[in-house]
Short mmCIF file of C-alpha atoms and ligand atoms in Angstrom, two decimals:
data_model
loop_
_atom_site.label_atom_id
_atom_site.label_comp_id
_atom_site.label_asym_id
_atom_site.label_seq_id
_atom_site.Cartn_x
_atom_site.Cartn_y
_atom_site.Cartn_z
CA MET A 485 -43.92 199.13 260.03
CA HIS A 486 -47.63 200.05 260.58
CA SER A 487 -50.06 197.63 259.49
CA SER A 488 -51.35 199.99 256.84
CA TYR A 489 -47.85 199.71 254.81
CA GLN A 490 -47.51 196.56 252.91
CA TYR A 491 -46.49 194.75 249.69
CA LYS A 492 -49.15 193.69 247.53
CA ASP A 493 -47.87 191.47 244.60
CA GLY A 494 -44.36 192.81 245.10
CA GLU A 495 -45.79 196.56 245.13
CA PHE A 496 -45.27 198.76 248.19
CA HIS A 497 -48.89 200.14 249.28
CA ILE A 498 -50.38 202.34 252.00
CA GLY A 499 -53.86 200.98 252.74
CA ASP A 500 -55.21 200.05 249.37
CA VAL A 501 -53.31 202.77 247.36
CA SER A 502 -50.15 201.76 245.51
CA ILE A 503 -47.07 204.02 246.07
CA ALA A 504 -46.22 203.51 242.19
CA LYS A 505 -49.68 204.85 240.98
CA ILE A 506 -49.27 208.05 243.38
CA ALA A 507 -45.72 208.72 242.04
CA GLU A 508 -47.21 208.27 238.54
CA SER A 509 -50.26 210.46 238.97
CA VAL A 510 -48.30 213.09 240.99
CA GLY A 511 -44.67 212.89 240.11
CA THR A 512 -41.37 212.51 242.17
CA PRO A 513 -40.23 213.63 244.62
CA CYS A 514 -43.35 213.61 246.74
CA TYR A 515 -43.89 213.12 250.50
CA ILE A 516 -46.88 210.68 251.18
CA TYR A 517 -48.71 210.61 254.41
CA SER A 518 -51.04 207.91 255.75
CA TYR A 519 -54.04 209.26 257.55
CA GLU A 520 -54.60 206.00 259.31
CA PHE A 521 -51.23 206.01 260.72
CA LEU A 522 -51.56 209.58 262.12
CA LYS A 523 -54.78 208.59 263.49
CA ASP A 524 -53.72 205.37 265.30
CA SER A 525 -50.71 207.54 266.77
CA PHE A 526 -52.97 210.28 268.06
CA LEU A 527 -55.38 207.96 269.61
CA SER A 528 -52.61 205.72 271.08
CA TYR A 529 -51.66 209.07 273.03
CA LYS A 530 -55.19 209.77 274.11
CA GLU A 531 -55.92 206.24 275.20
CA ALA A 532 -52.92 206.31 277.44
CA PHE A 533 -53.46 209.72 279.04
CA SER A 534 -57.34 208.88 279.38
CA ASP A 535 -57.10 208.56 283.15
CA MET A 536 -55.95 211.91 283.46
CA ASP A 537 -57.24 215.45 282.48
CA THR A 538 -55.03 216.03 279.48
CA LEU A 539 -55.00 218.34 276.54
CA ILE A 540 -52.63 216.59 273.77
CA CYS A 541 -51.23 219.81 271.57
CA TYR A 542 -49.75 218.45 268.49
CA SER A 543 -46.51 220.43 267.68
CA VAL A 544 -47.03 222.08 264.39
CA LYS A 545 -43.41 222.58 263.32
CA ALA A 546 -43.26 218.96 262.81
CA ASN A 547 -45.55 218.99 259.80
CA SER A 548 -47.78 221.73 259.32
CA ASN A 549 -49.65 221.05 256.30
CA LEU A 550 -53.17 222.21 256.71
CA ALA A 551 -54.58 218.83 255.95
CA ILE A 552 -52.42 217.32 258.41
CA LEU A 553 -53.61 220.10 261.04
CA LYS A 554 -57.49 219.55 260.15
CA SER A 555 -57.14 215.88 260.79
CA PHE A 556 -55.30 216.24 264.14
CA SER A 557 -58.02 218.86 265.03
CA ASP A 558 -60.80 216.41 264.16
CA LEU A 559 -59.54 213.88 266.42
CA GLY A 560 -59.92 216.43 269.12
CA SER A 561 -55.81 217.70 269.14
CA GLY A 562 -54.96 221.18 270.35
CA PHE A 563 -51.83 222.53 268.96
CA ASP A 564 -48.26 223.65 270.30
CA ILE A 565 -47.22 226.73 267.82
CA VAL A 566 -44.13 229.04 267.59
CA SER A 567 -45.08 231.61 265.04
CA GLY A 568 -48.04 233.65 263.67
CA GLY A 569 -47.77 231.90 260.70
CA GLU A 570 -48.74 228.72 262.47
CA LEU A 571 -51.41 230.42 264.40
CA LEU A 572 -52.86 231.17 260.99
CA ARG A 573 -52.46 227.94 259.89
CA ILE A 574 -54.50 226.63 262.84
CA LYS A 575 -57.22 229.16 261.95
CA ARG A 576 -57.26 228.13 258.32
CA ALA A 577 -57.51 224.48 259.23
CA GLY A 578 -60.60 225.11 261.70
CA GLY A 579 -58.66 224.31 264.92
CA ASP A 580 -59.56 225.88 268.26
CA PRO A 581 -57.41 228.63 269.28
CA GLY A 582 -58.48 227.96 272.94
CA LYS A 583 -56.60 224.74 272.79
CA VAL A 584 -53.40 226.49 271.54
CA VAL A 585 -50.00 226.76 273.49
CA PHE A 586 -47.63 229.23 272.05
CA SER A 587 -43.91 228.57 272.55
CA GLY A 588 -40.70 230.15 271.30
CA VAL A 589 -37.95 232.65 272.41
CA GLY A 590 -38.60 235.17 270.14
CA LYS A 591 -42.23 235.91 269.62
CA THR A 592 -42.64 239.59 268.54
CA ARG A 593 -45.44 242.20 269.62
CA GLU A 594 -47.60 241.55 266.59
CA GLU A 595 -47.35 237.69 266.91
CA MET A 596 -48.29 237.95 270.88
CA LYS A 597 -51.25 240.43 269.84
CA ALA A 598 -52.79 238.20 267.28
CA ALA A 599 -52.47 235.05 269.83
CA VAL A 600 -54.13 237.10 272.72
CA GLU A 601 -56.79 238.46 270.51
CA ALA A 602 -57.31 234.73 268.88
CA GLY A 603 -58.00 233.55 272.57
CA ILE A 604 -55.31 230.71 272.83
CA LEU A 605 -55.18 228.55 276.22
CA PHE A 606 -51.49 230.20 277.27
CA PHE A 607 -48.31 231.57 275.90
CA ASN A 608 -44.87 229.67 277.16
CA VAL A 609 -42.86 232.58 278.11
CA GLU A 610 -39.28 232.19 277.73
CA SER A 611 -37.52 235.16 279.48
CA GLU A 612 -38.36 238.23 281.75
CA GLU A 613 -37.79 240.47 278.67
CA GLU A 614 -40.60 238.60 276.76
CA LEU A 615 -42.89 238.92 279.84
CA ASN A 616 -42.54 242.56 280.00
CA VAL A 617 -43.64 242.68 276.05
CA LEU A 618 -46.29 240.52 276.82
CA ASN A 619 -47.53 242.46 279.79
CA SER A 620 -47.66 245.46 277.65
CA VAL A 621 -49.30 243.93 274.81
CA GLY A 622 -52.31 242.36 277.21
CA THR A 623 -52.51 246.00 279.30
CA GLU A 624 -52.81 247.54 275.71
CA LEU A 625 -55.77 245.43 274.49
CA GLY A 626 -57.43 245.41 278.10
CA LYS A 627 -56.87 241.58 278.48
CA LYS A 628 -54.83 239.33 280.57
CA ALA A 629 -52.68 237.36 278.53
CA PRO A 630 -52.59 233.59 279.90
CA VAL A 631 -48.88 232.51 280.65
CA ALA A 632 -46.97 229.47 281.60
CA LEU A 633 -43.39 230.27 282.23
CA ARG A 634 -41.14 227.78 280.13
CA VAL A 635 -38.57 226.54 282.89
CA ASN A 636 -35.39 225.11 281.99
CA PRO A 637 -35.10 222.03 284.40
CA ASP A 638 -31.60 221.47 283.53
CA ILE A 639 -31.91 217.79 282.58
CA ASP A 640 -29.76 215.83 279.97
CA PRO A 641 -32.36 214.15 277.86
CA LYS A 642 -29.45 211.69 276.11
CA THR A 643 -30.51 212.61 272.56
CA HIS A 644 -28.56 214.80 269.81
CA PRO A 645 -27.09 217.98 270.70
CA TYR A 646 -29.14 220.19 268.25
CA ILE A 647 -32.18 218.65 269.71
CA SER A 648 -31.53 218.93 273.27
CA THR A 649 -33.07 222.08 275.16
CA GLY A 650 -33.31 221.47 278.62
CA PHE A 651 -29.62 221.99 279.91
CA LYS A 652 -28.76 225.18 281.56
CA LYS A 653 -26.50 226.52 278.95
CA SER A 654 -29.33 226.31 276.33
CA LYS A 655 -31.33 229.25 275.21
CA PHE A 656 -34.62 227.98 275.91
CA GLY A 657 -36.51 228.81 278.88
CA ILE A 658 -35.86 230.42 282.36
CA GLU A 659 -33.78 228.85 284.55
CA ILE A 660 -35.69 226.83 287.30
CA GLY A 661 -33.88 228.47 290.15
CA ARG A 662 -35.05 231.78 289.03
CA ALA A 663 -38.55 230.72 288.04
CA PHE A 664 -40.11 231.46 291.20
CA GLU A 665 -39.12 234.86 291.37
CA VAL A 666 -40.37 235.64 287.82
CA TYR A 667 -43.58 233.83 288.75
CA LYS A 668 -43.80 236.23 291.76
CA GLU A 669 -43.23 239.40 289.29
CA ALA A 670 -45.70 238.12 286.63
CA ASN A 671 -48.17 237.54 289.35
CA THR A 672 -48.54 241.25 289.80
CA MET A 673 -48.70 242.15 286.13
CA GLU A 674 -52.02 244.06 285.07
CA GLY A 675 -51.52 242.33 281.31
CA VAL A 676 -51.17 238.69 282.34
CA SER A 677 -52.41 236.04 284.22
CA VAL A 678 -50.54 233.19 285.51
CA ILE A 679 -52.04 229.94 284.70
CA ALA A 680 -49.45 227.10 284.24
CA ILE A 681 -45.76 225.83 284.13
CA ASP A 682 -43.86 224.48 281.04
CA ALA A 683 -40.82 222.71 280.02
CA HIS A 684 -39.60 220.87 277.06
CA ILE A 685 -36.23 219.20 277.34
CA GLY A 686 -35.78 217.97 273.75
CA SER A 687 -36.60 215.80 270.92
CA GLN A 688 -36.27 212.08 269.70
CA ILE A 689 -36.07 210.83 273.61
CA PHE A 690 -36.16 206.93 274.06
CA ASP A 691 -35.41 207.26 277.92
CA LEU A 692 -38.25 207.93 280.35
CA THR A 693 -36.33 208.94 283.32
CA PRO A 694 -35.23 212.49 282.07
CA PHE A 695 -39.49 213.10 281.31
CA VAL A 696 -40.08 211.96 284.75
CA ASP A 697 -37.34 213.93 286.21
CA SER A 698 -38.20 216.96 284.80
CA VAL A 699 -42.32 216.60 285.54
CA ARG A 700 -41.02 216.21 289.34
CA LYS A 701 -39.16 219.27 289.12
CA LEU A 702 -42.17 220.97 287.51
CA ILE A 703 -44.87 219.77 289.98
CA LYS A 704 -42.80 220.85 292.98
CA LEU A 705 -42.58 224.33 291.49
CA ALA A 706 -46.37 224.34 291.03
CA ASP A 707 -46.88 223.11 294.56
CA ASP A 708 -44.79 226.07 295.90
CA LEU A 709 -46.69 228.77 293.54
CA VAL A 710 -50.00 227.25 294.46
CA SER A 711 -48.68 227.54 298.38
CA GLU A 712 -48.02 231.37 297.30
CA GLY A 713 -51.53 231.96 296.17
CA MET A 714 -51.04 231.70 292.56
CA ASP A 715 -53.75 229.83 290.25
CA ILE A 716 -51.68 226.98 288.45
CA GLN A 717 -54.03 224.96 286.27
CA TYR A 718 -51.93 223.32 283.76
CA ILE A 719 -48.41 221.83 283.73
CA ASP A 720 -47.32 221.44 280.24
CA ILE A 721 -44.23 219.04 279.81
CA GLY A 722 -43.58 219.47 276.13
CA GLY A 723 -42.85 216.76 273.41
CA GLY A 724 -40.02 214.72 272.80
CA LEU A 725 -40.89 211.00 272.71
CA GLY A 726 -38.94 209.48 270.08
CA ILE A 727 -39.78 207.15 267.19
CA SER A 728 -38.43 204.24 265.59
CA TYR A 729 -36.06 205.09 262.51
CA LYS A 730 -34.28 202.19 262.43
CA LYS A 731 -35.81 198.57 262.97
CA GLU A 732 -34.06 197.82 265.98
CA GLU A 733 -34.66 201.21 267.67
CA LYS A 734 -37.49 200.48 270.38
CA PRO A 735 -39.02 203.72 271.74
CA PRO A 736 -41.22 203.38 274.69
CA HIS A 737 -44.98 203.07 273.89
CA PRO A 738 -46.98 205.98 274.66
CA LYS A 739 -48.32 203.76 277.22
CA MET A 740 -45.43 203.48 279.15
CA TYR A 741 -44.72 207.09 278.77
CA ALA A 742 -48.07 207.84 280.14
CA ASP A 743 -47.91 205.69 283.18
CA SER A 744 -44.86 207.10 284.54
CA ILE A 745 -45.95 210.81 283.95
CA MET A 746 -49.32 210.01 285.58
CA LYS A 747 -47.81 208.26 288.41
CA GLU A 748 -46.15 211.45 289.46
CA PHE A 749 -49.25 213.48 289.00
CA SER A 750 -51.35 211.20 291.21
CA GLY A 751 -53.55 213.23 293.78
CA LYS A 752 -52.41 216.58 292.29
CA PRO A 753 -54.83 219.11 290.99
CA TYR A 754 -53.19 220.11 287.76
CA LYS A 755 -54.31 219.52 283.82
CA LEU A 756 -51.80 218.19 281.98
CA VAL A 757 -50.65 219.53 278.43
CA LEU A 758 -48.32 217.31 275.96
CA GLU A 759 -46.70 218.81 272.83
CA PRO A 760 -45.59 215.79 270.94
CA GLY A 761 -44.62 216.43 267.28
CA ARG A 762 -42.60 213.45 265.89
CA SER A 763 -44.19 210.64 267.48
CA LEU A 764 -47.53 211.61 266.15
CA ILE A 765 -46.70 212.06 262.49
CA GLY A 766 -43.04 211.06 261.99
CA ASN A 767 -43.53 207.41 261.13
CA ALA A 768 -46.82 208.46 259.17
CA GLY A 769 -44.96 209.94 256.40
CA MET A 770 -42.16 208.89 253.74
CA LEU A 771 -40.49 210.74 250.90
CA VAL A 772 -40.62 208.97 247.59
CA THR A 773 -37.99 209.68 245.20
CA LYS A 774 -36.86 208.00 241.68
CA VAL A 775 -33.34 206.84 240.80
CA LEU A 776 -31.96 209.15 237.86
CA TYR A 777 -28.35 207.67 237.48
CA LEU A 778 -26.21 205.08 238.79
CA LYS A 779 -22.44 205.97 239.21
CA GLU A 780 -19.63 203.84 240.13
CA GLY A 781 -16.65 205.89 241.96
CA THR A 782 -13.45 203.95 242.66
CA ALA A 783 -14.17 203.93 246.33
CA LYS A 784 -18.01 204.14 246.17
CA LYS A 785 -21.16 203.43 244.20
CA PHE A 786 -23.72 206.14 244.02
CA VAL A 787 -27.14 206.40 243.34
CA ILE A 788 -28.44 209.61 242.39
CA VAL A 789 -32.01 210.22 243.15
CA ASP A 790 -34.17 213.13 242.27
CA ALA A 791 -34.73 214.04 245.95
CA ALA A 792 -32.19 216.03 247.54
CA MET A 793 -30.87 217.54 251.04
CA ASN A 794 -33.08 220.68 250.16
CA ASP A 795 -36.13 218.22 250.13
CA LEU A 796 -35.12 216.17 253.31
CA ILE A 797 -32.39 218.01 255.38
CA ARG A 798 -31.98 215.46 258.37
CA PRO A 799 -29.56 213.11 256.81
CA ALA A 800 -27.20 215.88 256.09
CA PHE A 801 -27.95 218.11 259.16
CA TYR A 802 -28.18 215.54 261.86
CA GLU A 803 -26.32 212.62 260.08
CA SER A 804 -30.02 210.89 261.00
CA TYR A 805 -30.99 207.66 259.48
CA HIS A 806 -34.12 206.96 257.29
CA GLU A 807 -34.80 203.50 256.12
CA ILE A 808 -35.09 203.04 252.57
CA LEU A 809 -37.34 200.50 250.87
CA THR A 810 -37.60 199.93 246.85
CA VAL A 811 -41.21 200.59 245.89
CA ARG A 812 -41.23 197.56 243.87
CA GLN A 813 -39.72 194.37 245.11
CA ASP A 814 -37.82 193.06 242.10
CA SER A 815 -34.33 193.16 243.06
CA LYS A 816 -31.87 190.60 242.50
CA GLY A 817 -29.26 190.76 245.34
CA SER A 818 -28.22 193.73 247.17
CA GLU A 819 -25.07 196.10 247.32
CA VAL A 820 -23.61 198.84 249.52
CA VAL A 821 -24.16 202.38 248.13
CA ASP A 822 -24.56 206.12 248.81
CA VAL A 823 -27.92 207.67 248.04
CA VAL A 824 -27.42 211.35 247.12
CA GLY A 825 -29.18 214.15 245.24
CA PRO A 826 -28.54 216.46 242.43
CA ILE A 827 -27.15 219.41 244.69
CA CYS A 828 -23.81 220.62 244.45
CA GLU A 829 -22.54 219.69 247.99
CA SER A 830 -20.88 217.08 249.29
CA GLY A 831 -23.37 216.99 252.30
CA ASP A 832 -26.18 216.20 249.92
CA PHE A 833 -26.78 212.50 250.75
CA LEU A 834 -29.81 210.56 251.86
CA ALA A 835 -28.03 207.76 253.02
CA GLN A 836 -24.27 206.60 253.21
CA ASP A 837 -22.71 203.20 253.00
CA ARG A 838 -26.35 201.60 253.05
CA GLU A 839 -26.97 198.10 251.81
CA LEU A 840 -29.92 198.41 249.40
CA PRO A 841 -31.50 195.95 246.87
CA VAL A 842 -29.91 196.71 243.33
CA VAL A 843 -31.73 199.24 241.55
CA LYS A 844 -31.82 200.77 238.45
CA SER A 845 -32.41 204.21 236.77
CA GLY A 846 -36.19 204.71 236.74
CA ASP A 847 -36.93 202.83 239.86
CA LEU A 848 -38.76 204.33 243.12
CA LEU A 849 -37.41 204.58 246.50
CA ALA A 850 -39.32 205.09 249.83
CA LEU A 851 -37.32 207.00 252.31
CA LEU A 852 -39.51 206.08 255.73
CA SER A 853 -40.06 207.89 258.85
CA ALA A 854 -40.29 211.29 256.77
CA GLY A 855 -43.25 212.62 257.99
CA ALA A 856 -41.96 214.82 260.85
CA TYR A 857 -39.46 217.40 260.20
CA GLY A 858 -39.12 216.70 256.51
CA PHE A 859 -41.26 218.79 254.18
CA VAL A 860 -41.25 221.51 256.68
CA MET A 861 -37.62 222.01 256.73
CA SER A 862 -37.17 221.70 253.00
CA SER A 863 -35.98 224.50 251.00
CA ASN A 864 -35.49 226.09 247.49
CA TYR A 865 -31.77 225.75 247.36
CA ASN A 866 -30.71 225.39 243.90
CA THR A 867 -33.65 226.74 242.64
CA ARG A 868 -35.73 223.60 243.55
CA PRO A 869 -39.22 223.80 243.69
CA ARG A 870 -40.80 222.40 246.92
CA VAL A 871 -42.11 219.01 246.37
CA ALA A 872 -45.76 217.67 246.31
CA GLU A 873 -47.63 216.42 249.41
CA VAL A 874 -49.94 213.83 249.10
CA LEU A 875 -52.41 212.46 251.86
CA VAL A 876 -53.76 208.93 251.86
CA LYS A 877 -56.88 207.83 253.41
CA GLY A 878 -58.45 204.23 252.98
CA SER A 879 -58.45 203.89 249.00
CA GLU A 880 -58.39 207.55 248.39
CA PHE A 881 -55.37 209.89 248.06
CA SER A 882 -55.30 213.54 247.52
CA VAL A 883 -52.73 216.11 246.86
CA VAL A 884 -52.49 218.44 250.03
CA ARG A 885 -49.98 220.60 249.00
CA GLU A 886 -48.91 221.20 245.07
CA ARG A 887 -45.38 220.93 244.00
CA GLU A 888 -44.31 224.64 243.33
CA THR A 889 -43.37 225.85 239.99
CA TYR A 890 -40.60 227.39 238.84
CA GLU A 891 -42.81 230.66 238.25
CA GLU A 892 -43.92 230.70 241.66
CA LEU A 893 -40.22 230.75 242.94
CA LEU A 894 -39.44 233.82 240.82
CA SER A 895 -42.51 235.50 241.43
CA LEU A 896 -41.49 237.60 244.83
CA GLU A 897 -38.10 238.79 243.53
CA ARG A 898 -37.51 241.98 241.57
CA ILE A 899 -34.53 243.45 239.70
CA PRO A 900 -34.25 247.10 240.78
CA GLU A 901 -33.72 250.07 238.15
CA PHE A 902 -30.78 251.09 239.70
CA ILE A 903 -28.71 247.99 238.58
N1 LLP B 73 -42.43 221.61 272.01
C1 LLP B 73 -41.49 222.24 271.94
C2 LLP B 73 -41.09 223.60 272.70
C3 LLP B 73 -40.42 222.05 270.84
O1 LLP B 73 -39.55 222.68 270.69
C4 LLP B 73 -40.55 220.84 270.07
C5 LLP B 73 -39.60 220.73 269.09
C6 LLP B 73 -41.94 220.06 270.58
C7 LLP B 73 -42.68 220.29 271.45
C8 LLP B 73 -41.96 218.76 269.56
O2 LLP B 73 -40.91 217.72 269.93
P1 LLP B 73 -41.21 216.29 269.36
O3 LLP B 73 -42.65 215.43 270.00
O4 LLP B 73 -41.18 216.16 268.00
O5 LLP B 73 -39.50 215.64 269.32
N2 LLP B 73 -35.81 219.37 263.37
C9 LLP B 73 -35.34 218.38 264.40
C10 LLP B 73 -36.29 218.06 265.60
C11 LLP B 73 -36.46 219.52 266.14
C12 LLP B 73 -37.37 219.79 267.52
C13 LLP B 73 -37.54 221.18 267.78
N3 LLP B 73 -38.58 220.97 268.70
C14 LLP B 73 -35.26 216.85 263.72
O6 LLP B 73 -35.60 216.76 262.38
O7 LLP B 73 -34.91 215.78 264.39
#
């Protein structure tokens, strides 16, 4: 746990702020983020890569709240985006579009146009057809859209299959064996300018070898392209460094990651772009929920809480583990329980067969490591309003997204006259 998380007089705090106080004022469930934690995470990356010309582009999909984006922007971060909506968020948060890279296999013409007009750093183009469309958008606008091709280095990142992206069989990127030809084609196009190479091999990766293998392939390709007369300035190695969800998980520190990457770049003219998401914000956030009921089945004991799979889908979707702490340390003993939400699905669990301190109705629980892919993957399933988000800095806290209301949920729906 980060030094800003601690129990004071038996009450869980972030810095000086009591989680119970926030829950009382904002209600539950709610996501709570620590500014100090995200800042330290960003600065440890920055420091680790300080020996090289590096642009850290925080991956917006991990947590796209405007206050989080503004915090990273003020720390000097660029951004990795995957949609026109995320581009708008960067603008609203006061981010610099000149430090934005745009990834994703399905960019639309409109999204491309908006990004060219905003003056982003480069597009990570994921297919030849996309390249043709981008060329036509650039030509129409009388501009050259800056591009990297996202190449698929065919590397096994040894992580969950849903978040492995660098295999030959995955939908992402252009096979590295074909990339040279596609680059040559791109280099003749009027509406694009080739300036970079990109890859992203997956997420929640602990082993540095796949990163190094990928970087080697990218540098080799960049050297070949430069010999062909192309002006490759940036190598974007994507995101993916894992975080610790369980105490015993020990991901590499950004310093170890940086050292192994920078070694490969020694003597090379390229600038480095990184797209970390989870490792910048994952452990900076938690989901706080209240115990509603206890229910004893013949085979299991259930702790029914007010948060559900619609609020945090990771356990149901990836069978992922989130450590759970009681907000108040007053329990006598522990027991093995399932922590489940109110949704009508057996998959609606937040933890299964988990040893937890004995709790009672009304107690607060904190699900840790929920800052990344938590709120952003939440939904309104079962007509449940998405929860409030809160940012804590020093002794202050503020709601950075209001809890949705039922009226807001229904406001976009219409009953047509023909029924
Ligand atoms: N760049 C690209 C092109 C990506 O697709 C991703 C994540 C990142 C960067 C950031 O990766 P990170 O540093 O956060 O590992 N919802 C899943 C994770 C999906 C990751 C998708 N891409 C989860 O909850 O584990």
